[in-house]
Amino acid sequence: MRKNIVIQGALIAGIILLAGYQFLGNRNAEPVRIRIATGGESGVYYAYGNALAEILEKRLNVQVTALQSGGSVDNIHLLKNGRAEIAFVQNDIMTYAYNGTNLFSAEGRFEDLSAIAGLYPETCQIVARSEIGGILDLRGKRVSVGDEGSGTELNALQILGAYGISYADIDVDHLSFGASVEAFKDGRIDAFFCTAGVPTPAISELAAKGGARLLSVGDAHARSLISQYPFYTQHIVPGGVYPGVDEAPTVAVRAVLATNGRLGDELVSEIVKILFDSRDEIAKSLPEAGDLNRGGAAEGITIPLHPEAEKYLFGS
Ligand code: GLU
């Protein structure tokens, strides 16, 4: 009897020790999977995220998945809530989230957010029916301002605002890029906003069918936007990037790969290296990926870089 009690006691002590060890171990362990928050299926984030996930999974030997989402604002929330470890985000949205300003003023600062690398320019493209001459003609029209949870929508609000147009003046829809193209083809919308790398697959598909143009954000309006929101830069979509679509001056922000402080340093260090090493491979199917370069990777980033990214980019 006494011997049994001793054995049981030893067993229980063993289990408690083991559980304690495992708890400590898990707390410090790197997650066994990485989730990359991207965007809608017809965007660049999604294509880039899937290509990167495939390469990371092979090289790191951990499960890596690309998640579909509404875009930058959704992705910030996925990072914040621990439902993704890495995300594609626009630099403007990322800064507002880090500082708890603009869209994020009710939520407060997100200080665990850090940047891994700036990737490529995301151009604010306003696709409209050929007969629509300019942004001012959008009054009274049916316009998709981007998906719920997108960064596109904030750009739409700010650009329309620069022209004195508010949501009260248009018939607003919230559609992903893919859904915008479908609605445009079916005649359910007259125009849509799309902040994404050029060429954006969804717009290429639409342009091939004809009947679409890009509206310009003229110099004076671009300058006034930049003075109010310094994340914008002036940018031109060259003619012919989309079949039959003329050159259009507009503004752009920048796509950034960000993380939330939940990945171990060693893993982030590997991820940064693999991201740069696989640039040319990804660029074969996605031209935007070719923009990545060490010298320009911190451009437009106004929140801290992850320490491992800082080391990789600046050798410090
Ligand atoms: N920048 C876009 C957004 O956050 C998404 C771009 C993409 O899906 O490629 O709204």
Tab-separated table of C-alpha atoms and ligand atoms in Angstrom:
chain	number	residue	atom	x	y	z
A	1	MET	CA	0.000	0.000	0.000
A	2	ARG	CA	2.685	2.416	1.107
A	3	LYS	CA	4.789	1.465	-1.922
A	4	ASN	CA	1.812	2.217	-4.230
A	5	ILE	CA	1.380	5.661	-2.755
A	6	VAL	CA	5.062	6.384	-3.271
A	7	ILE	CA	4.883	5.222	-6.900
A	8	GLN	CA	1.731	7.264	-7.520
A	9	GLY	CA	3.324	10.298	-5.910
A	10	ALA	CA	6.406	9.921	-8.078
A	11	LEU	CA	4.227	9.571	-11.187
A	12	ILE	CA	2.217	12.689	-10.391
A	13	ALA	CA	5.402	14.669	-9.671
A	14	GLY	CA	6.797	13.435	-12.969
A	15	ILE	CA	3.710	14.531	-14.890
A	16	ILE	CA	3.764	17.962	-13.260
A	17	LEU	CA	7.447	18.386	-14.080
A	18	LEU	CA	6.938	17.289	-17.648
A	19	ALA	CA	3.948	19.630	-18.082
A	20	GLY	CA	5.951	22.514	-16.633
A	21	TYR	CA	8.855	21.763	-18.916
A	22	GLN	CA	6.599	21.575	-21.937
A	23	PHE	CA	4.927	24.845	-21.047
A	24	LEU	CA	8.239	26.632	-20.767
A	25	GLY	CA	9.457	24.908	-23.878
A	26	ASN	CA	6.423	25.936	-25.896
A	27	ARG	CA	6.550	29.475	-24.694
A	28	ASN	CA	9.962	29.903	-26.174
A	29	ALA	CA	9.546	27.625	-29.142
A	30	GLU	CA	9.039	28.976	-32.634
A	31	PRO	CA	5.566	28.310	-34.005
A	32	VAL	CA	5.321	25.196	-36.113
A	33	ARG	CA	3.435	27.045	-38.824
A	34	ILE	CA	3.566	30.440	-40.454
A	35	ARG	CA	0.491	32.160	-41.834
A	36	ILE	CA	0.937	34.937	-44.376
A	37	ALA	CA	-1.991	37.354	-44.665
A	38	THR	CA	-2.446	38.478	-48.287
A	39	GLY	CA	-5.504	39.952	-50.062
A	40	GLY	CA	-8.183	38.984	-52.563
A	41	GLU	CA	-7.522	36.278	-55.154
A	42	SER	CA	-7.113	38.689	-58.093
A	43	GLY	CA	-4.559	40.917	-56.373
A	44	VAL	CA	-0.777	40.969	-56.226
A	45	TYR	CA	-0.530	40.239	-52.469
A	46	TYR	CA	-2.246	36.899	-52.985
A	47	ALA	CA	-0.003	35.811	-55.856
A	48	TYR	CA	3.159	37.007	-54.091
A	49	GLY	CA	2.088	35.475	-50.766
A	50	ASN	CA	1.383	32.098	-52.306
A	51	ALA	CA	4.677	32.028	-54.186
A	52	LEU	CA	6.564	33.009	-51.032
A	53	ALA	CA	4.679	30.484	-48.884
A	54	GLU	CA	5.644	27.664	-51.204
A	55	ILE	CA	9.322	28.594	-51.131
A	56	LEU	CA	9.431	29.207	-47.377
A	57	GLU	CA	7.751	25.896	-46.669
A	58	LYS	CA	10.351	24.024	-48.688
A	59	ARG	CA	13.328	25.863	-47.272
A	60	LEU	CA	12.249	26.108	-43.613
A	61	ASN	CA	10.544	22.776	-43.349
A	62	VAL	CA	7.559	24.247	-41.468
A	63	GLN	CA	3.975	24.572	-42.628
A	64	VAL	CA	3.453	27.914	-44.384
A	65	THR	CA	0.057	29.044	-45.652
A	66	ALA	CA	-1.114	32.156	-47.494
A	67	LEU	CA	-4.430	33.519	-46.201
A	68	GLN	CA	-6.930	35.403	-48.353
A	69	SER	CA	-8.241	38.650	-46.856
A	70	GLY	CA	-9.800	42.011	-47.641
A	71	GLY	CA	-6.335	43.642	-47.764
A	72	SER	CA	-4.095	45.813	-45.593
A	73	VAL	CA	-6.514	46.789	-42.825
A	74	ASP	CA	-7.720	43.214	-42.411
A	75	ASN	CA	-4.116	42.051	-42.396
A	76	ILE	CA	-3.186	44.384	-39.550
A	77	HIS	CA	-6.008	42.858	-37.512
A	78	LEU	CA	-4.912	39.320	-38.391
A	79	LEU	CA	-1.403	40.158	-37.135
A	80	LYS	CA	-2.746	41.869	-34.033
A	81	ASN	CA	-5.041	38.987	-33.107
A	82	GLY	CA	-2.355	36.379	-33.663
A	83	ARG	CA	-4.162	34.817	-36.641
A	84	ALA	CA	-1.220	35.468	-38.957
A	85	GLU	CA	2.497	35.902	-38.345
A	86	ILE	CA	3.442	37.770	-41.526
A	87	ALA	CA	1.370	40.114	-43.681
A	88	PHE	CA	1.443	42.256	-46.785
A	89	VAL	CA	0.417	45.806	-45.903
A	90	GLN	CA	0.516	49.248	-47.462
A	91	ASN	CA	3.056	51.570	-45.811
A	92	ASP	CA	0.390	54.193	-45.040
A	93	ILE	CA	-1.909	51.705	-43.293
A	94	MET	CA	1.067	50.167	-41.466
A	95	THR	CA	2.112	53.541	-40.049
A	96	TYR	CA	-1.405	54.453	-38.947
A	97	ALA	CA	-1.685	51.045	-37.225
A	98	TYR	CA	1.682	51.341	-35.463
A	99	ASN	CA	0.896	54.838	-34.189
A	100	GLY	CA	-2.798	54.246	-33.483
A	101	THR	CA	-3.874	57.128	-35.728
A	102	ASN	CA	-6.382	57.671	-38.551
A	103	LEU	CA	-8.406	54.419	-39.013
A	104	PHE	CA	-6.773	52.951	-35.906
A	105	SER	CA	-7.307	55.830	-33.488
A	106	ALA	CA	-9.935	53.886	-31.522
A	107	GLU	CA	-7.659	50.819	-31.228
A	108	GLY	CA	-4.506	52.548	-30.068
A	109	ARG	CA	-0.898	51.798	-30.942
A	110	PHE	CA	0.241	48.416	-32.297
A	111	GLU	CA	3.822	48.526	-31.096
A	112	ASP	CA	4.672	44.889	-31.775
A	113	LEU	CA	4.303	45.591	-35.481
A	114	SER	CA	7.591	45.767	-37.387
A	115	ALA	CA	8.625	45.817	-41.031
A	116	ILE	CA	10.568	43.029	-42.738
A	117	ALA	CA	11.075	44.801	-46.078
A	118	GLY	CA	9.498	47.291	-48.451
A	119	LEU	CA	8.592	45.403	-51.638
A	120	TYR	CA	7.213	47.402	-54.582
A	121	PRO	CA	5.094	50.487	-55.378
A	122	GLU	CA	1.337	50.067	-55.153
A	123	THR	CA	-0.323	52.406	-57.567
A	124	CYS	CA	-3.693	53.994	-56.845
A	125	GLN	CA	-5.475	53.014	-60.049
A	126	ILE	CA	-8.941	54.284	-60.831
A	127	VAL	CA	-10.457	52.176	-63.570
A	128	ALA	CA	-13.477	53.713	-65.294
A	129	ARG	CA	-15.678	53.291	-68.336
A	130	SER	CA	-14.111	54.874	-71.415
A	131	GLU	CA	-16.744	57.625	-71.521
A	132	ILE	CA	-15.859	58.908	-68.011
A	133	GLY	CA	-13.428	61.775	-68.554
A	134	GLY	CA	-11.987	62.327	-65.072
A	135	ILE	CA	-12.400	61.934	-61.325
A	136	LEU	CA	-14.882	64.829	-61.110
A	137	ASP	CA	-17.197	62.898	-63.445
A	138	LEU	CA	-17.532	60.156	-60.830
A	139	ARG	CA	-20.236	62.227	-59.086
A	140	GLY	CA	-23.522	60.339	-59.265
A	141	LYS	CA	-21.799	57.183	-60.582
A	142	ARG	CA	-21.624	53.686	-59.115
A	143	VAL	CA	-18.120	53.240	-57.768
A	144	SER	CA	-16.396	50.388	-55.931
A	145	VAL	CA	-14.010	51.926	-53.400
A	146	GLY	CA	-12.279	48.623	-52.537
A	147	ASP	CA	-13.075	45.647	-50.383
A	148	GLU	CA	-14.097	45.903	-46.708
A	149	GLY	CA	-10.826	45.803	-44.767
A	150	SER	CA	-8.730	47.043	-47.677
A	151	GLY	CA	-6.160	49.808	-47.762
A	152	THR	CA	-7.593	50.678	-51.174
A	153	GLU	CA	-10.667	52.183	-49.532
A	154	LEU	CA	-8.674	54.697	-47.490
A	155	ASN	CA	-6.857	55.774	-50.670
A	156	ALA	CA	-10.210	56.108	-52.447
A	157	LEU	CA	-11.576	58.305	-49.654
A	158	GLN	CA	-8.497	60.521	-49.641
A	159	ILE	CA	-8.286	60.858	-53.435
A	160	LEU	CA	-12.000	61.584	-53.814
A	161	GLY	CA	-11.657	64.027	-50.907
A	162	ALA	CA	-8.900	65.897	-52.746
A	163	TYR	CA	-11.437	66.494	-55.542
A	164	GLY	CA	-14.143	67.565	-53.080
A	165	ILE	CA	-16.116	64.350	-53.576
A	166	SER	CA	-17.542	62.432	-50.591
A	167	TYR	CA	-19.472	59.161	-50.304
A	168	ALA	CA	-22.670	61.218	-50.346
A	169	ASP	CA	-21.883	62.162	-53.968
A	170	ILE	CA	-21.436	58.624	-55.348
A	171	ASP	CA	-23.161	55.281	-55.201
A	172	VAL	CA	-20.655	53.296	-53.093
A	173	ASP	CA	-19.863	49.591	-53.398
A	174	HIS	CA	-17.273	47.577	-51.468
A	175	LEU	CA	-15.901	44.956	-53.833
A	176	SER	CA	-12.642	43.011	-54.090
A	177	PHE	CA	-10.632	43.566	-57.284
A	178	GLY	CA	-11.994	40.359	-58.796
A	179	ALA	CA	-15.591	41.207	-57.897
A	180	SER	CA	-15.089	44.768	-59.218
A	181	VAL	CA	-14.036	43.398	-62.593
A	182	GLU	CA	-17.089	41.139	-62.730
A	183	ALA	CA	-19.409	44.005	-61.745
A	184	PHE	CA	-17.750	46.297	-64.320
A	185	LYS	CA	-18.187	43.716	-67.081
A	186	ASP	CA	-21.853	43.215	-66.128
A	187	GLY	CA	-22.507	46.975	-66.129
A	188	ARG	CA	-23.266	47.078	-62.387
A	189	ILE	CA	-20.525	49.636	-61.607
A	190	ASP	CA	-18.997	52.508	-63.614
A	191	ALA	CA	-15.612	52.657	-61.935
A	192	PHE	CA	-13.462	51.061	-59.252
A	193	PHE	CA	-10.414	51.877	-57.168
A	194	CYS	CA	-7.518	49.451	-57.018
A	195	THR	CA	-4.346	50.161	-55.032
A	196	ALA	CA	-1.967	47.432	-56.121
A	197	GLY	CA	1.231	46.626	-57.972
A	198	VAL	CA	1.204	47.294	-61.729
A	199	PRO	CA	0.246	45.305	-63.697
A	200	THR	CA	-2.591	44.101	-61.478
A	201	PRO	CA	-3.860	40.756	-62.812
A	202	ALA	CA	-7.528	41.766	-62.415
A	203	ILE	CA	-7.060	44.941	-64.514
A	204	SER	CA	-5.057	43.136	-67.196
A	205	GLU	CA	-7.922	40.729	-67.626
A	206	LEU	CA	-10.471	43.530	-67.901
A	207	ALA	CA	-8.416	45.734	-70.243
A	208	ALA	CA	-8.084	42.899	-72.722
A	209	LYS	CA	-11.845	43.110	-73.218
A	210	GLY	CA	-11.779	46.876	-73.972
A	211	GLY	CA	-14.044	49.712	-72.750
A	212	ALA	CA	-11.918	50.671	-69.737
A	213	ARG	CA	-9.525	53.531	-69.018
A	214	LEU	CA	-7.468	54.804	-66.104
A	215	LEU	CA	-8.399	58.181	-64.607
A	216	SER	CA	-5.622	60.660	-63.806
A	217	VAL	CA	-4.775	62.251	-60.498
A	218	GLY	CA	-3.387	65.517	-61.883
A	219	ASP	CA	-0.290	67.262	-60.620
A	220	ALA	CA	-2.022	69.893	-58.457
A	221	HIS	CA	-4.276	67.344	-56.755
A	222	ALA	CA	-1.391	64.917	-56.275
A	223	ARG	CA	0.680	67.650	-54.604
A	224	SER	CA	-2.115	68.642	-52.276
A	225	LEU	CA	-2.668	64.967	-51.354
A	226	ILE	CA	1.041	64.508	-50.621
A	227	SER	CA	1.171	67.596	-48.432
A	228	GLN	CA	-1.653	66.160	-46.342
A	229	TYR	CA	-0.649	62.469	-46.484
A	230	PRO	CA	3.106	62.169	-46.998
A	231	PHE	CA	2.977	58.440	-47.851
A	232	TYR	CA	1.893	59.176	-51.407
A	233	THR	CA	4.360	59.648	-54.217
A	234	GLN	CA	3.549	60.705	-57.770
A	235	HIS	CA	3.528	57.821	-60.161
A	236	ILE	CA	2.672	57.211	-63.809
A	237	VAL	CA	1.098	54.061	-65.162
A	238	PRO	CA	2.797	53.837	-68.572
A	239	GLY	CA	0.614	53.453	-71.648
A	240	GLY	CA	0.267	49.893	-72.886
A	241	VAL	CA	0.954	48.229	-69.518
A	242	TYR	CA	-2.659	47.200	-69.922
A	243	PRO	CA	-3.693	46.402	-73.485
A	244	GLY	CA	-5.230	49.492	-75.146
A	245	VAL	CA	-5.046	51.656	-71.995
A	246	ASP	CA	-3.300	55.069	-72.232
A	247	GLU	CA	-0.715	56.453	-69.819
A	248	ALA	CA	-2.179	57.851	-66.591
A	249	PRO	CA	-0.458	59.953	-63.922
A	250	THR	CA	-1.604	59.127	-60.399
A	251	VAL	CA	-0.199	58.517	-56.897
A	252	ALA	CA	1.246	55.426	-55.250
A	253	VAL	CA	2.020	53.985	-51.833
A	254	ARG	CA	4.296	51.022	-51.105
A	255	ALA	CA	3.758	47.357	-50.285
A	256	VAL	CA	5.600	46.154	-47.185
A	257	LEU	CA	6.031	42.753	-45.608
A	258	ALA	CA	5.384	43.085	-41.860
A	259	THR	CA	5.348	40.879	-38.778
A	260	ASN	CA	3.920	40.965	-35.257
A	261	GLY	CA	6.687	39.998	-32.831
A	262	ARG	CA	5.515	36.408	-32.510
A	263	LEU	CA	8.239	34.828	-34.619
A	264	GLY	CA	11.630	34.036	-33.128
A	265	ASP	CA	14.600	36.087	-34.331
A	266	GLU	CA	16.282	33.117	-35.965
A	267	LEU	CA	13.203	32.408	-38.033
A	268	VAL	CA	12.800	36.045	-39.098
A	269	SER	CA	16.449	36.119	-40.077
A	270	GLU	CA	15.874	33.066	-42.317
A	271	ILE	CA	12.707	34.563	-43.781
A	272	VAL	CA	14.418	37.833	-44.762
A	273	LYS	CA	17.231	35.935	-46.415
A	274	ILE	CA	14.891	33.607	-48.310
A	275	LEU	CA	12.735	36.569	-49.421
A	276	PHE	CA	15.741	38.229	-51.082
A	277	ASP	CA	17.261	34.988	-52.378
A	278	SER	CA	14.022	33.988	-54.103
A	279	ARG	CA	13.369	37.364	-55.745
A	280	ASP	CA	14.236	36.329	-59.301
A	281	GLU	CA	12.383	33.044	-59.026
A	282	ILE	CA	9.165	34.777	-57.918
A	283	ALA	CA	9.638	37.596	-60.463
A	284	LYS	CA	9.433	35.072	-63.308
A	285	SER	CA	5.670	34.851	-62.802
A	286	LEU	CA	5.100	38.113	-60.890
A	287	PRO	CA	6.958	41.183	-62.248
A	288	GLU	CA	6.357	43.237	-59.054
A	289	ALA	CA	8.595	40.869	-57.106
A	290	GLY	CA	11.559	42.017	-59.237
A	291	ASP	CA	11.472	45.460	-57.548
A	292	LEU	CA	12.859	44.113	-54.290
A	293	ASN	CA	16.323	45.454	-53.583
A	294	ARG	CA	18.443	45.776	-50.493
A	295	GLY	CA	19.231	49.462	-51.008
A	296	GLY	CA	15.589	50.520	-51.352
A	297	ALA	CA	13.928	48.072	-48.982
A	298	ALA	CA	13.587	50.565	-46.140
A	299	GLU	CA	12.239	53.328	-48.384
A	300	GLY	CA	8.889	54.753	-47.281
A	301	ILE	CA	8.940	52.775	-44.034
A	302	THR	CA	8.298	54.977	-41.023
A	303	ILE	CA	7.917	52.288	-38.332
A	304	PRO	CA	10.791	50.214	-36.881
A	305	LEU	CA	12.310	47.524	-39.016
A	306	HIS	CA	12.475	44.112	-37.356
A	307	PRO	CA	15.985	43.873	-35.802
A	308	GLU	CA	16.813	40.904	-38.059
A	309	ALA	CA	15.751	42.852	-41.150
A	310	GLU	CA	17.837	45.785	-39.951
A	311	LYS	CA	20.855	43.443	-39.652
A	312	TYR	CA	20.299	41.975	-43.108
A	313	LEU	CA	19.782	45.319	-44.819
A	314	PHE	CA	22.328	47.442	-42.994
A	315	GLY	CA	24.666	44.846	-41.530
A	316	SER	CA	24.268	46.246	-38.021
B	1	GLU	N1	-3.073	47.214	-51.338
B	1	GLU	C1	-4.345	46.571	-51.433
B	1	GLU	C2	-5.111	46.809	-50.151
B	1	GLU	O1	-4.648	46.661	-49.087
B	1	GLU	C3	-4.262	45.093	-51.767
B	1	GLU	C4	-3.402	44.842	-52.959
B	1	GLU	C5	-3.344	43.418	-53.476
B	1	GLU	O2	-4.202	42.601	-53.103
B	1	GLU	O3	-2.443	43.166	-54.246
B	1	GLU	O4	-6.225	47.165	-50.286
